[in-house]
Short mmCIF file of C-alpha atoms in Angstrom, two decimals:
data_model
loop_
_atom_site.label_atom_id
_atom_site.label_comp_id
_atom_site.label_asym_id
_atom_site.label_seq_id
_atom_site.Cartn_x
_atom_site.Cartn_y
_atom_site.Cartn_z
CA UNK P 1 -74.72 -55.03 45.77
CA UNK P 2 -77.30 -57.37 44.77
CA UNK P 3 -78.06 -61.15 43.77
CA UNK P 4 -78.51 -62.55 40.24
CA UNK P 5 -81.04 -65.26 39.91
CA UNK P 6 -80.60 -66.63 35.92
CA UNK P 7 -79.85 -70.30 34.48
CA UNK P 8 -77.06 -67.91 32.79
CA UNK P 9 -73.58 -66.99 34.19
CA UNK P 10 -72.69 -63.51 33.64
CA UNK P 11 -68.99 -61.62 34.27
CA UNK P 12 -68.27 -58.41 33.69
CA UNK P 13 -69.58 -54.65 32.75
CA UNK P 14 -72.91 -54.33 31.04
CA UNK P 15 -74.02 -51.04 30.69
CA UNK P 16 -73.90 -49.36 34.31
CA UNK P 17 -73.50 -52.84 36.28
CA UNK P 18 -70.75 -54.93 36.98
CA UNK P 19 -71.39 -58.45 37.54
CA UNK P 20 -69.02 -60.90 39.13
CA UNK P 21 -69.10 -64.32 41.16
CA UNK P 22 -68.74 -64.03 44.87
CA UNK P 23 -68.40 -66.34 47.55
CA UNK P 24 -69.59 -69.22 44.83
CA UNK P 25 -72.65 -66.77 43.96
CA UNK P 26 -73.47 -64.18 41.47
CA UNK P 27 -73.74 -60.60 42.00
CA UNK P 28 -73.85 -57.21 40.71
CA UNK P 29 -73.06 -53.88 41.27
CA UNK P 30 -73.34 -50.52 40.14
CA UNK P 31 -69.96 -49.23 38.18
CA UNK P 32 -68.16 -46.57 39.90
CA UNK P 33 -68.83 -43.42 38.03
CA UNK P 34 -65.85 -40.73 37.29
CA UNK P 35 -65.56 -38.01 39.66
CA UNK P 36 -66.16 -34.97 37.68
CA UNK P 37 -65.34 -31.43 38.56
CA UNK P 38 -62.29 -28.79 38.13
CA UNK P 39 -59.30 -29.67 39.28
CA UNK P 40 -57.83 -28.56 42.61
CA UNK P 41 -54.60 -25.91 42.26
CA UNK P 42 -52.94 -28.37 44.25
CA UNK P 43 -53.74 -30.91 41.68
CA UNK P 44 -52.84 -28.39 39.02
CA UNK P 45 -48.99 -27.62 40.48
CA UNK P 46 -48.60 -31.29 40.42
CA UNK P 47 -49.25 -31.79 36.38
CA UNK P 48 -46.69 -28.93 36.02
CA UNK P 49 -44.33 -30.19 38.15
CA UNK P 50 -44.42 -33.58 36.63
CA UNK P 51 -44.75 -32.71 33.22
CA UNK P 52 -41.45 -30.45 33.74
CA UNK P 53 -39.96 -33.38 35.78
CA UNK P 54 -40.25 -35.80 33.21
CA UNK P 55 -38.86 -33.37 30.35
CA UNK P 56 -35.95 -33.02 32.34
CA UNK P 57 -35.17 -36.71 32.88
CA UNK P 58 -35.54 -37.13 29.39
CA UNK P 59 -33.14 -33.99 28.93
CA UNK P 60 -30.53 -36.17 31.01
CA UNK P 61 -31.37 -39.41 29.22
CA UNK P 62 -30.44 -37.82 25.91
CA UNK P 63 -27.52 -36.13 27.11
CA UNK P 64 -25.87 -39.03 28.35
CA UNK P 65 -26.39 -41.46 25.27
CA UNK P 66 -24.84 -38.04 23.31
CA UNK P 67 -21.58 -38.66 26.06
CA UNK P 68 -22.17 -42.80 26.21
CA UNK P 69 -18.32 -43.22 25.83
CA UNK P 70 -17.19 -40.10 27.66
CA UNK P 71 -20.03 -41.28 30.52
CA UNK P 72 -18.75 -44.87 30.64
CA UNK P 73 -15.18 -43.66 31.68
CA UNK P 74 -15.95 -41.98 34.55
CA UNK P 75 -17.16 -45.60 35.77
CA UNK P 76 -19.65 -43.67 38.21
CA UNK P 77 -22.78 -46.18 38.28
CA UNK P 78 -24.65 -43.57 39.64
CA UNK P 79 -24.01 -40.37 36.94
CA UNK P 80 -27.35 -40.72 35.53
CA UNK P 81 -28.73 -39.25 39.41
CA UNK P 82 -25.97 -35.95 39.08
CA UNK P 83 -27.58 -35.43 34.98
CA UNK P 84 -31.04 -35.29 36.13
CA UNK P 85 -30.59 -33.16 39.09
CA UNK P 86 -28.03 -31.29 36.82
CA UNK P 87 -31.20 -30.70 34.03
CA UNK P 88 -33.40 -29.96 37.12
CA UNK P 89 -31.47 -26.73 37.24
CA UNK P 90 -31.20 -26.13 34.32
CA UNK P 91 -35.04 -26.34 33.57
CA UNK P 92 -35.19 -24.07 36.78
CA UNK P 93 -33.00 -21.16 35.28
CA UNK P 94 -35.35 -21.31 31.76
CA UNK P 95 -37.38 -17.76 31.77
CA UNK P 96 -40.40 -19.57 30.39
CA UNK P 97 -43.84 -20.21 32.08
CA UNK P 98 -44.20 -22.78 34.68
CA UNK P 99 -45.27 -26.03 33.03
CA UNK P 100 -43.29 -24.47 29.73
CA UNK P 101 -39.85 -24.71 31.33
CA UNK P 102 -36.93 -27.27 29.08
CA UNK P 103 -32.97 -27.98 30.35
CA UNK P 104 -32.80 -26.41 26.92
CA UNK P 105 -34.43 -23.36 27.63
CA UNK P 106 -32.33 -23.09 30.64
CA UNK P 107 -28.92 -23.29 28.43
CA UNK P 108 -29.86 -20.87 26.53
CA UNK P 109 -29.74 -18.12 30.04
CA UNK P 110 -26.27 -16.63 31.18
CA UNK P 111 -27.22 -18.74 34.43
CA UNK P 112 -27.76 -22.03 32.76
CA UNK P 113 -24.92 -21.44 31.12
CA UNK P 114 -22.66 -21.04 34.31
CA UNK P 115 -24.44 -24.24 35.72
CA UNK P 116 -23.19 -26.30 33.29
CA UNK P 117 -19.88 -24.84 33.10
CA UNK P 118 -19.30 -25.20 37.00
CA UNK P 119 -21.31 -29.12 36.48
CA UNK P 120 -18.43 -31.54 37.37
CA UNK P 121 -18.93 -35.01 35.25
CA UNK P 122 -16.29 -36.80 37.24
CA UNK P 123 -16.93 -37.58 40.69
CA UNK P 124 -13.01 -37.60 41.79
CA UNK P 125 -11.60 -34.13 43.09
CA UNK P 126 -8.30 -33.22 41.79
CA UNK P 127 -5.99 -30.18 40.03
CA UNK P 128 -7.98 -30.99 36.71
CA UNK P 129 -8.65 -29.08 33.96
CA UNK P 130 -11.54 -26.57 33.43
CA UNK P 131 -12.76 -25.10 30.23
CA UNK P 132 -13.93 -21.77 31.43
CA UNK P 133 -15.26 -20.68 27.71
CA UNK P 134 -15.86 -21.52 24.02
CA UNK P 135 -16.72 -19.06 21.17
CA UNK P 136 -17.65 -19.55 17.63
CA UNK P 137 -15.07 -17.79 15.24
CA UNK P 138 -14.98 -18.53 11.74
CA UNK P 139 -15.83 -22.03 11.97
CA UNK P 140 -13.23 -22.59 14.78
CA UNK P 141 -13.85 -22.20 18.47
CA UNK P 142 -11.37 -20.01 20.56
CA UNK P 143 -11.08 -21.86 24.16
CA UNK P 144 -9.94 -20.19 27.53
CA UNK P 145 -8.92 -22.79 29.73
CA UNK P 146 -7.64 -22.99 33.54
CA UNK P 147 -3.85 -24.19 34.06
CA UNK P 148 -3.61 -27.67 35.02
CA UNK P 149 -0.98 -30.19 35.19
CA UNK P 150 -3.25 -33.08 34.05
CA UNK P 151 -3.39 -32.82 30.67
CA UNK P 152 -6.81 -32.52 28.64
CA UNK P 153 -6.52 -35.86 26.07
CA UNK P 154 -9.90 -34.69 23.83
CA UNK P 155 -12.23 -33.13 22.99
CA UNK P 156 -15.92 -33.76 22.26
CA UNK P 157 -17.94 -31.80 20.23
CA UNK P 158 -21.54 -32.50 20.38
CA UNK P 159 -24.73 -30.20 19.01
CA UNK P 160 -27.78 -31.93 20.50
CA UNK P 161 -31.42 -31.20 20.89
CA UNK P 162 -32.26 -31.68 24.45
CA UNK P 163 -36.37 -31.83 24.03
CA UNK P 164 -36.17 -35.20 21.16
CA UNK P 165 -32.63 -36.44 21.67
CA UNK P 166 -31.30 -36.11 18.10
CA UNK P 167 -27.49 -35.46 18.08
CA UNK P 168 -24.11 -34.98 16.40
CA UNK P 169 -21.16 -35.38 17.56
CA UNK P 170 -16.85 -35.43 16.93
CA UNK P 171 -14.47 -36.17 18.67
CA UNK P 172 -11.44 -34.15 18.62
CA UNK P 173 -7.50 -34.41 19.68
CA UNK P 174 -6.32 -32.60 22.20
CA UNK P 175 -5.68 -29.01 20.94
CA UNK P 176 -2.19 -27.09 21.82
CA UNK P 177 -2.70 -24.88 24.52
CA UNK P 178 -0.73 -21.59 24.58
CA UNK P 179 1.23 -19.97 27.72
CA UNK P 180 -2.10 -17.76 27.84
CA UNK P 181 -3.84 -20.81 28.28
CA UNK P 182 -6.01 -20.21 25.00
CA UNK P 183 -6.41 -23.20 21.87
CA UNK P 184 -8.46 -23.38 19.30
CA UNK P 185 -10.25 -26.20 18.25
CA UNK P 186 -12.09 -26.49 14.21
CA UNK P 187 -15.58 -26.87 14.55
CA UNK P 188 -17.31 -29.79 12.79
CA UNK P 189 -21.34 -28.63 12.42
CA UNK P 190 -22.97 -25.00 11.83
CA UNK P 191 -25.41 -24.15 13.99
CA UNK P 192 -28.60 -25.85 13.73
CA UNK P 193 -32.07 -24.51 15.18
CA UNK P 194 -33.50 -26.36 17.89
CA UNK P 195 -30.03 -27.30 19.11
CA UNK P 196 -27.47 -26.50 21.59
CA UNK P 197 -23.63 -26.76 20.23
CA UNK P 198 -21.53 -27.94 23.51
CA UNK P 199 -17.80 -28.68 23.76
CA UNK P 200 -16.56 -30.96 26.50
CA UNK P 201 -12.92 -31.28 27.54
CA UNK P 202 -12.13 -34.94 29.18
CA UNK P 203 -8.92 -37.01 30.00
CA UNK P 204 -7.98 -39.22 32.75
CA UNK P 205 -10.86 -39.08 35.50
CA UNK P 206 -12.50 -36.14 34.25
CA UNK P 207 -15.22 -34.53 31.84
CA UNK P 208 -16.32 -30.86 31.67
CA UNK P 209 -18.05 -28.76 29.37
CA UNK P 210 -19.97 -25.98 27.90
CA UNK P 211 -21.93 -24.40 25.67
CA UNK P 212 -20.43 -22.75 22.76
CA UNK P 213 -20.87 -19.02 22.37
CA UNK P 214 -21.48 -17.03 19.06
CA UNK P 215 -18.83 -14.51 18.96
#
C-alpha cells in the first residue's frame, strides 16, 4: 500500500491499482489478481454435487406448483422439505453420470419408480388408500389399488417435465373400484417426450401417486 500525492482525488480501479481514501488520506494498492490453476477433485465433487442439488430442488419446485391445490390440502407448511429430499432420491436412483443425474432420470428406473410409489404426500398416518399401479391401455389407465375404508375422492392426472417445469394436468372423479380392487380411469394426454405421465389418488388427508406404465 502506498500514498498518493496529486491536487486530484482519485477512487477506484485503474488498470492494476486500486485507489481509495483512508484514514482522511489517499492510497493505492495493487488489485488482487485471480488465482489460477486446475481445480482441486474436492472442488470438482462439489460443482457436481451442487449442480445435481439444485436440479433437484427445481425438480420439487415444479412438482409442487403441478399439485398447488392437491399440496395446499395437506396444510403441511413444511411439504416443500419431504419433495426435495423426495427428488434427492430420485436423482440418486438415475443410471446417468455423476453431475448428469435428473429426478426425471430417476423415474424413469424400476427403483425410482417404487420411491415414488411408497412417497407419502400426507403427513397423517392412517388406513388410507394406496395406488399400488397404473398402466396405459387404450387411452385408459387400468389401476390396482389397496383396500381401504377411506374412500379415494379424485384423481389427478398430471404429465410434467421435471427438468423446465412445463405441465398438464386433469382432474378426475373418483373412479368405481371393483371387489378386485381394480378401476379404470380415461386418460386425458398421449404421451409426450421429455415428460413423465403420473396419476395421483387424494381424498381427505391424503395424496399418493405414481407413474403411469405403458402396457
Amino acid at each position: 500500500m502506498g500514498k498518493v500525492n496529486s491536487i486530484f482525488k482519485v477512487s477506484g480501479k485503474l488498470g492494476d491499482y486500486v485507489f481509495y481514501e483512508l484514514n482522511g488520506k489517499q492510497v493505492v494498492r495493487k488489485a488482487a489478481g485471480k488465482k489460477r490453476g486446475p481445480k482441486s477433485e474436492a472442488q470438482k465433487k462439489n460443482e457436481v454435487q451442487n449442480t445435481e442439488f439444485a436440479k433437484a430442488s427445481s425438480a420439487g419446485k415444479f412438482l409442487r406448483a403441478g399439485l398447488a391445490e392437491e399440496c395446499r390440502r395437506m396444510n403441511d407448511r413444511y411439504l416443500y422439505r419431504k419433495v426435495n429430499k423426495l427428488m434427492l432420491e430420485l436423482k440418486a436412483a438415475d443410471g446417468a453420470e455423476k453431475g448428469q443425474r435428473t429426478p426425471a432420470g430417476g423415474l424413469g428406473t424400476p427403483e425410482g419408480r417404487a420411491i415414488l410409489r411408497d412417497f407419502r404426500f400426507h403427513k397423517k398416518y392412517g388406513h388410507f388408500p394406496k395406488l399400488n399401479s397404473a398402466v396405459r391401455q387404450r387411452g385408459k389407465a387400468v389401476l390396482h389399488l389397496s383396500p381401504s375404508r377411506q374412500p379415494v375422492e379424485g384423481i389427478t392426472e398430471l404429465q410434467i417435465n421435471l427438468d423446465n417445469g412445463d405441465f398438464r394436468r386433469q382432474v378426475h372423479a373418483a373412479p368405481e373400484i371393483s371387489a378386485q380392487n381394480r378401476a379404470e380411469v380415461p386418460l386425458g394426454f398421449r404421451r409426450r417426450k421429455g415428460y413423465r405421465d403420473l396419476l395421483f389418488i387424494w381424498g381427505e388427508g391424503f395424496l399418493q401417486g405414481v407413474v403411469v406404465a405403458e402396457e
